[in-house]
Amino acid sequence: MIRDPDPTEMNDNLKTRVKRLYKGQDPRSVRFRYALILFDALSILYFIVAAPFTQTLAVHLVSSAIGLMILLDFSARLWIERNRMRLLRQIHTLADLVVIVVLILDPFLSHSLAFLRILRGLRLIHSYHLLRDLRRDSPFFRAREDAVIAAVNLTVFLFATSSLAYVLFFDRQPGPAAYIDAIYFTVATLTTTGFGDITLQTTLGKLFSIFVMVFGVALFLQLVRALFQPQKVRFQCSECGLLRHDPDAVHCKHCGHILKIPTEGSD
């Protein structure tokens, strides 16, 4: 007698397969996660580039397709997560929820509410979740983690701040030219170049400029230091648990315990 498929058993099997794709170490799972990483990177780039352009039907269709993919990815991660409340409290999850809502509402936004489209830039925050996946799957990233993270910090700050500047100070004639002006102003302020051809005269504008200078310079210096200082390696000390060490470290700087960091040696 042929037994009818048990819906609960089928659901468990599907959940197991999805969990294996997201967390497994077999080649298929790794390829799947790299495809997700590529999608995340392309969606972030798309939202940066498309921010100032007129919302045509084609743009709406592309945005809706990306929103559907983000929603499917979010739903899958939520489904397989044991601690769902912890996932929902993470900043990149909240950012993705905002992006999904904005993409769903996008075709219905009037011109007066068009500034909400800039919230799609919150997809940049997903970069930090992307970094976690790269740390797990990419030896190349693990070897250059400090420099990559510093570059991502600076890039997220640059485009998030430029988007905010565009909404607050450059939206009188919205479009690519105004968006480029916002990026130009942010870079000139961040680097303290101070050409003076684009300045913010209001009190809010001056406070905004101070914010960009203080935090932007700190992130810029962090990137320079990461590029020119020796990279740290990730290796957990068995005695105190310290994770970051100099590549040629023999003893843990925190507790003095002898380390045995795997190295390839030199020719």
mmCIF file of C-alpha atoms in Angstrom:
data_model
loop_
_atom_site.group_PDB
_atom_site.id
_atom_site.type_symbol
_atom_site.label_atom_id
_atom_site.label_comp_id
_atom_site.label_asym_id
_atom_site.label_seq_id
_atom_site.Cartn_x
_atom_site.Cartn_y
_atom_site.Cartn_z
ATOM 1 C CA MET A 1 0.000 0.000 0.000
ATOM 2 C CA ILE A 2 1.418 3.364 -1.037
ATOM 3 C CA ARG A 3 1.414 5.858 1.800
ATOM 4 C CA ASP A 4 0.338 9.409 0.994
ATOM 5 C CA PRO A 5 3.100 11.973 1.525
ATOM 6 C CA ASP A 6 3.036 13.518 4.977
ATOM 7 C CA PRO A 7 2.818 17.359 4.578
ATOM 8 C CA THR A 8 4.789 17.856 7.795
ATOM 9 C CA GLU A 9 7.538 15.521 6.610
ATOM 10 C CA MET A 10 7.673 17.249 3.219
ATOM 11 C CA ASN A 11 7.912 20.623 4.925
ATOM 12 C CA ASP A 12 10.765 19.400 7.167
ATOM 13 C CA ASN A 13 12.638 18.002 4.172
ATOM 14 C CA LEU A 14 12.288 21.282 2.273
ATOM 15 C CA LYS A 15 13.437 23.255 5.307
ATOM 16 C CA THR A 16 16.453 20.969 5.666
ATOM 17 C CA ARG A 17 17.403 21.526 2.018
ATOM 18 C CA VAL A 18 17.047 25.301 2.347
ATOM 19 C CA LYS A 19 19.104 25.303 5.546
ATOM 20 C CA ARG A 20 21.805 23.279 3.808
ATOM 21 C CA LEU A 21 21.954 25.848 0.998
ATOM 22 C CA TYR A 22 22.391 28.719 3.439
ATOM 23 C CA LYS A 23 24.692 27.049 5.940
ATOM 24 C CA GLY A 24 26.180 23.904 4.367
ATOM 25 C CA GLN A 25 29.799 23.493 3.250
ATOM 26 C CA ASP A 26 29.259 21.358 0.133
ATOM 27 C CA PRO A 27 30.182 22.936 -3.258
ATOM 28 C CA ARG A 28 26.548 23.511 -4.238
ATOM 29 C CA SER A 29 25.825 25.450 -1.036
ATOM 30 C CA VAL A 30 28.986 27.544 -1.416
ATOM 31 C CA ARG A 31 28.065 28.390 -5.034
ATOM 32 C CA PHE A 32 24.560 29.339 -3.915
ATOM 33 C CA ARG A 33 25.901 31.697 -1.255
ATOM 34 C CA TYR A 34 28.334 33.291 -3.712
ATOM 35 C CA ALA A 35 25.364 33.864 -6.051
ATOM 36 C CA LEU A 36 23.566 35.604 -3.168
ATOM 37 C CA ILE A 37 26.670 37.700 -2.490
ATOM 38 C CA LEU A 38 26.761 38.728 -6.160
ATOM 39 C CA PHE A 39 23.055 39.610 -6.071
ATOM 40 C CA ASP A 40 23.534 41.670 -2.896
ATOM 41 C CA ALA A 41 26.449 43.571 -4.445
ATOM 42 C CA LEU A 42 24.569 44.241 -7.702
ATOM 43 C CA SER A 43 21.395 45.354 -5.889
ATOM 44 C CA ILE A 44 23.409 47.759 -3.746
ATOM 45 C CA LEU A 45 25.117 49.153 -6.859
ATOM 46 C CA TYR A 46 21.762 49.473 -8.651
ATOM 47 C CA PHE A 47 20.170 51.451 -5.828
ATOM 48 C CA ILE A 48 23.165 53.801 -5.708
ATOM 49 C CA VAL A 49 23.106 54.434 -9.461
ATOM 50 C CA ALA A 50 19.311 54.590 -9.881
ATOM 51 C CA ALA A 51 18.621 56.911 -6.929
ATOM 52 C CA PRO A 52 18.411 60.209 -8.867
ATOM 53 C CA PHE A 53 16.769 58.990 -12.079
ATOM 54 C CA THR A 54 13.145 59.403 -13.125
ATOM 55 C CA GLN A 55 11.030 56.448 -12.114
ATOM 56 C CA THR A 56 9.953 54.963 -15.451
ATOM 57 C CA LEU A 57 7.995 51.744 -15.920
ATOM 58 C CA ALA A 58 11.230 49.854 -16.603
ATOM 59 C CA VAL A 59 12.778 51.164 -13.371
ATOM 60 C CA HIS A 60 9.652 50.147 -11.453
ATOM 61 C CA LEU A 61 9.807 46.634 -12.914
ATOM 62 C CA VAL A 62 13.495 46.199 -12.068
ATOM 63 C CA SER A 63 12.929 47.558 -8.554
ATOM 64 C CA SER A 64 9.953 45.240 -8.037
ATOM 65 C CA ALA A 65 11.970 42.225 -9.216
ATOM 66 C CA ILE A 66 14.827 43.097 -6.848
ATOM 67 C CA GLY A 67 12.335 43.648 -4.030
ATOM 68 C CA LEU A 68 10.809 40.209 -4.654
ATOM 69 C CA MET A 69 14.268 38.586 -4.537
ATOM 70 C CA ILE A 70 15.107 40.395 -1.296
ATOM 71 C CA LEU A 71 11.763 39.299 0.166
ATOM 72 C CA LEU A 72 12.342 35.653 -0.816
ATOM 73 C CA ASP A 73 15.866 35.711 0.641
ATOM 74 C CA PHE A 74 14.614 37.357 3.837
ATOM 75 C CA SER A 75 11.736 34.853 4.164
ATOM 76 C CA ALA A 76 14.081 31.888 3.694
ATOM 77 C CA ARG A 77 16.549 33.171 6.298
ATOM 78 C CA LEU A 78 13.712 33.808 8.742
ATOM 79 C CA TRP A 79 12.206 30.348 8.132
ATOM 80 C CA ILE A 80 15.400 28.427 8.911
ATOM 81 C CA GLU A 81 16.541 30.652 11.795
ATOM 82 C CA ARG A 82 16.127 29.157 15.271
ATOM 83 C CA ASN A 83 16.165 32.485 17.102
ATOM 84 C CA ARG A 84 13.937 34.581 14.836
ATOM 85 C CA MET A 85 13.647 37.507 17.234
ATOM 86 C CA ARG A 86 17.428 37.871 17.240
ATOM 87 C CA LEU A 87 17.424 37.948 13.443
ATOM 88 C CA LEU A 88 14.647 40.554 13.369
ATOM 89 C CA ARG A 89 16.607 42.784 15.772
ATOM 90 C CA GLN A 90 19.718 42.877 13.576
ATOM 91 C CA ILE A 91 20.294 46.181 11.820
ATOM 92 C CA HIS A 92 20.746 44.693 8.336
ATOM 93 C CA THR A 93 17.425 42.824 8.735
ATOM 94 C CA LEU A 94 15.583 46.002 9.725
ATOM 95 C CA ALA A 95 17.188 47.823 6.795
ATOM 96 C CA ASP A 96 16.057 45.099 4.385
ATOM 97 C CA LEU A 97 12.503 45.300 5.750
ATOM 98 C CA VAL A 98 12.456 49.056 5.097
ATOM 99 C CA VAL A 99 13.825 48.489 1.576
ATOM 100 C CA ILE A 100 11.161 45.839 0.864
ATOM 101 C CA VAL A 101 8.343 48.140 2.011
ATOM 102 C CA VAL A 102 9.686 51.074 -0.026
ATOM 103 C CA LEU A 103 10.018 48.902 -3.144
ATOM 104 C CA ILE A 104 6.438 47.663 -2.753
ATOM 105 C CA LEU A 105 5.139 51.229 -2.323
ATOM 106 C CA ASP A 106 7.402 52.707 -5.008
ATOM 107 C CA PRO A 107 4.879 52.645 -7.918
ATOM 108 C CA PHE A 108 2.342 54.452 -5.739
ATOM 109 C CA LEU A 109 4.580 57.230 -4.445
ATOM 110 C CA SER A 110 3.679 60.701 -5.593
ATOM 111 C CA HIS A 111 6.360 63.276 -6.414
ATOM 112 C CA SER A 112 5.985 64.776 -2.928
ATOM 113 C CA LEU A 113 6.847 61.417 -1.387
ATOM 114 C CA ALA A 114 9.552 60.511 -3.889
ATOM 115 C CA PHE A 115 12.234 61.244 -1.296
ATOM 116 C CA LEU A 116 11.257 57.938 0.337
ATOM 117 C CA ARG A 117 12.973 56.181 -2.578
ATOM 118 C CA ILE A 118 16.264 57.249 -1.109
ATOM 119 C CA LEU A 119 15.592 54.752 1.695
ATOM 120 C CA ARG A 120 16.468 52.044 -0.805
ATOM 121 C CA GLY A 121 20.022 53.114 -0.061
ATOM 122 C CA LEU A 122 19.649 51.381 3.295
ATOM 123 C CA ARG A 123 20.439 48.248 1.297
ATOM 124 C CA LEU A 124 24.035 49.401 1.804
ATOM 125 C CA ILE A 125 23.763 48.217 5.397
ATOM 126 C CA HIS A 126 23.353 44.700 4.038
ATOM 127 C CA SER A 127 27.034 44.951 3.111
ATOM 128 C CA TYR A 128 27.881 43.976 6.693
ATOM 129 C CA HIS A 129 25.855 40.795 6.416
ATOM 130 C CA LEU A 130 27.623 40.161 3.111
ATOM 131 C CA LEU A 131 30.973 40.502 4.913
ATOM 132 C CA ARG A 132 29.969 37.760 7.338
ATOM 133 C CA ASP A 133 29.281 35.415 4.439
ATOM 134 C CA LEU A 134 32.608 36.295 2.827
ATOM 135 C CA ARG A 135 34.475 35.666 6.080
ATOM 136 C CA ARG A 136 32.977 32.195 6.168
ATOM 137 C CA ASP A 137 33.490 31.291 2.500
ATOM 138 C CA SER A 138 36.459 33.262 1.126
ATOM 139 C CA PRO A 139 40.119 32.746 2.149
ATOM 140 C CA PHE A 140 40.999 35.796 0.006
ATOM 141 C CA PHE A 141 38.694 37.978 2.124
ATOM 142 C CA ARG A 142 39.955 36.561 5.422
ATOM 143 C CA ALA A 143 43.515 37.488 4.426
ATOM 144 C CA ARG A 144 42.522 41.119 3.724
ATOM 145 C CA GLU A 145 39.630 41.552 6.116
ATOM 146 C CA ASP A 146 40.766 44.770 7.836
ATOM 147 C CA ALA A 147 41.234 46.694 4.580
ATOM 148 C CA VAL A 148 37.973 45.427 3.056
ATOM 149 C CA ILE A 149 35.916 46.262 6.151
ATOM 150 C CA ALA A 150 37.487 49.734 6.365
ATOM 151 C CA ALA A 151 36.663 50.324 2.674
ATOM 152 C CA VAL A 152 33.083 49.136 3.185
ATOM 153 C CA ASN A 153 32.680 51.403 6.240
ATOM 154 C CA LEU A 154 33.839 54.390 4.212
ATOM 155 C CA THR A 155 31.708 53.485 1.176
ATOM 156 C CA VAL A 156 28.551 52.972 3.241
ATOM 157 C CA PHE A 157 29.139 56.279 5.029
ATOM 158 C CA LEU A 158 29.873 58.102 1.757
ATOM 159 C CA PHE A 159 26.785 57.013 -0.142
ATOM 160 C CA ALA A 160 24.412 57.021 2.827
ATOM 161 C CA THR A 161 25.534 60.563 3.690
ATOM 162 C CA SER A 162 25.385 61.660 0.041
ATOM 163 C CA SER A 163 21.843 60.298 -0.201
ATOM 164 C CA LEU A 164 20.843 62.201 2.931
ATOM 165 C CA ALA A 165 22.481 65.373 1.592
ATOM 166 C CA TYR A 166 20.634 64.916 -1.710
ATOM 167 C CA VAL A 167 17.280 64.667 0.076
ATOM 168 C CA LEU A 168 17.884 67.545 2.498
ATOM 169 C CA PHE A 169 19.823 70.092 0.444
ATOM 170 C CA PHE A 170 19.964 69.207 -3.278
ATOM 171 C CA ASP A 171 16.385 68.229 -4.168
ATOM 172 C CA ARG A 172 15.214 71.565 -5.603
ATOM 173 C CA GLN A 173 16.041 70.261 -9.078
ATOM 174 C CA PRO A 174 16.182 66.484 -8.503
ATOM 175 C CA GLY A 175 18.125 64.438 -11.013
ATOM 176 C CA PRO A 176 21.565 62.978 -11.749
ATOM 177 C CA ALA A 177 23.303 66.381 -11.684
ATOM 178 C CA ALA A 178 21.964 67.186 -8.209
ATOM 179 C CA TYR A 179 22.879 63.713 -6.958
ATOM 180 C CA ILE A 180 26.436 64.092 -8.263
ATOM 181 C CA ASP A 181 26.592 67.502 -6.553
ATOM 182 C CA ALA A 182 25.596 65.798 -3.281
ATOM 183 C CA ILE A 183 28.336 63.176 -3.713
ATOM 184 C CA TYR A 184 30.853 65.859 -4.699
ATOM 185 C CA PHE A 185 29.984 67.955 -1.640
ATOM 186 C CA THR A 186 30.268 64.920 0.640
ATOM 187 C CA VAL A 187 33.674 63.879 -0.724
ATOM 188 C CA ALA A 188 35.035 67.448 -0.604
ATOM 189 C CA THR A 189 33.841 67.828 2.981
ATOM 190 C CA LEU A 190 34.975 64.360 4.062
ATOM 191 C CA THR A 191 38.498 64.907 2.756
ATOM 192 C CA THR A 192 38.526 68.504 4.128
ATOM 193 C CA THR A 193 39.521 69.670 0.615
ATOM 194 C CA GLY A 194 37.185 72.630 0.973
ATOM 195 C CA PHE A 195 36.982 73.998 -2.581
ATOM 196 C CA GLY A 196 34.103 76.192 -1.460
ATOM 197 C CA ASP A 197 32.165 75.979 -4.747
ATOM 198 C CA ILE A 198 29.362 74.032 -3.053
ATOM 199 C CA THR A 199 28.605 75.020 0.545
ATOM 200 C CA LEU A 200 25.622 74.718 2.845
ATOM 201 C CA GLN A 201 24.644 78.078 4.294
ATOM 202 C CA THR A 202 21.851 77.134 6.703
ATOM 203 C CA THR A 203 22.407 76.182 10.337
ATOM 204 C CA LEU A 204 21.299 72.614 9.585
ATOM 205 C CA GLY A 205 23.666 72.534 6.619
ATOM 206 C CA LYS A 206 26.623 73.662 8.720
ATOM 207 C CA LEU A 207 25.873 71.054 11.378
ATOM 208 C CA PHE A 208 25.593 68.441 8.642
ATOM 209 C CA SER A 209 28.999 69.494 7.265
ATOM 210 C CA ILE A 210 30.563 69.165 10.716
ATOM 211 C CA PHE A 211 29.122 65.670 11.034
ATOM 212 C CA VAL A 212 30.564 64.643 7.647
ATOM 213 C CA MET A 213 34.009 66.047 8.475
ATOM 214 C CA VAL A 214 34.314 64.505 11.937
ATOM 215 C CA PHE A 215 33.065 61.009 11.133
ATOM 216 C CA GLY A 216 34.256 60.906 7.526
ATOM 217 C CA VAL A 217 37.862 61.782 8.351
ATOM 218 C CA ALA A 218 37.912 59.117 11.067
ATOM 219 C CA LEU A 219 36.712 56.456 8.600
ATOM 220 C CA PHE A 220 39.126 57.662 5.923
ATOM 221 C CA LEU A 221 42.082 57.408 8.303
ATOM 222 C CA GLN A 222 40.921 53.946 9.346
ATOM 223 C CA LEU A 223 41.060 52.845 5.698
ATOM 224 C CA VAL A 224 44.548 54.329 5.199
ATOM 225 C CA ARG A 225 45.820 52.590 8.334
ATOM 226 C CA ALA A 226 44.319 49.262 7.248
ATOM 227 C CA LEU A 227 45.969 49.550 3.826
ATOM 228 C CA PHE A 228 49.466 50.370 5.044
ATOM 229 C CA GLN A 229 49.698 48.516 8.359
ATOM 230 C CA PRO A 230 50.320 44.744 8.406
ATOM 231 C CA GLN A 231 47.125 42.723 8.265
ATOM 232 C CA LYS A 232 45.984 40.811 11.323
ATOM 233 C CA VAL A 233 45.119 37.131 11.045
ATOM 234 C CA ARG A 234 42.120 35.438 12.644
ATOM 235 C CA PHE A 235 43.255 32.642 14.954
ATOM 236 C CA GLN A 236 41.628 31.958 18.296
ATOM 237 C CA CYS A 237 43.987 31.682 21.243
ATOM 238 C CA SER A 238 43.147 28.474 23.078
ATOM 239 C CA GLU A 239 43.911 30.131 26.433
ATOM 240 C CA CYS A 240 42.128 33.515 26.375
ATOM 241 C CA GLY A 241 40.140 33.412 23.105
ATOM 242 C CA LEU A 242 41.769 36.464 21.459
ATOM 243 C CA LEU A 243 41.000 36.278 17.730
ATOM 244 C CA ARG A 244 43.277 38.830 16.022
ATOM 245 C CA HIS A 245 47.060 38.423 15.937
ATOM 246 C CA ASP A 246 50.054 39.587 13.900
ATOM 247 C CA PRO A 247 50.822 37.150 11.061
ATOM 248 C CA ASP A 248 54.202 36.222 12.596
ATOM 249 C CA ALA A 249 52.992 36.124 16.216
ATOM 250 C CA VAL A 250 54.422 33.329 18.360
ATOM 251 C CA HIS A 251 52.807 34.383 21.647
ATOM 252 C CA CYS A 252 49.363 35.844 22.320
ATOM 253 C CA LYS A 253 49.690 39.551 23.149
ATOM 254 C CA HIS A 254 46.861 39.280 25.648
ATOM 255 C CA CYS A 255 47.883 36.276 27.764
ATOM 256 C CA GLY A 256 51.309 35.214 26.467
ATOM 257 C CA HIS A 257 50.134 31.731 25.506
ATOM 258 C CA ILE A 258 52.104 30.056 22.697
ATOM 259 C CA LEU A 259 50.273 30.250 19.371
ATOM 260 C CA LYS A 260 50.487 27.803 16.490
ATOM 261 C CA ILE A 261 49.122 29.883 13.617
ATOM 262 C CA PRO A 262 49.077 27.857 10.365
ATOM 263 C CA THR A 263 51.238 29.542 7.717
ATOM 264 C CA GLU A 264 52.385 28.613 4.242
ATOM 265 C CA GLY A 265 55.949 29.740 4.936
ATOM 266 C CA SER A 266 58.147 31.630 2.482
ATOM 267 C CA ASP A 267 60.120 30.520 -0.556
#
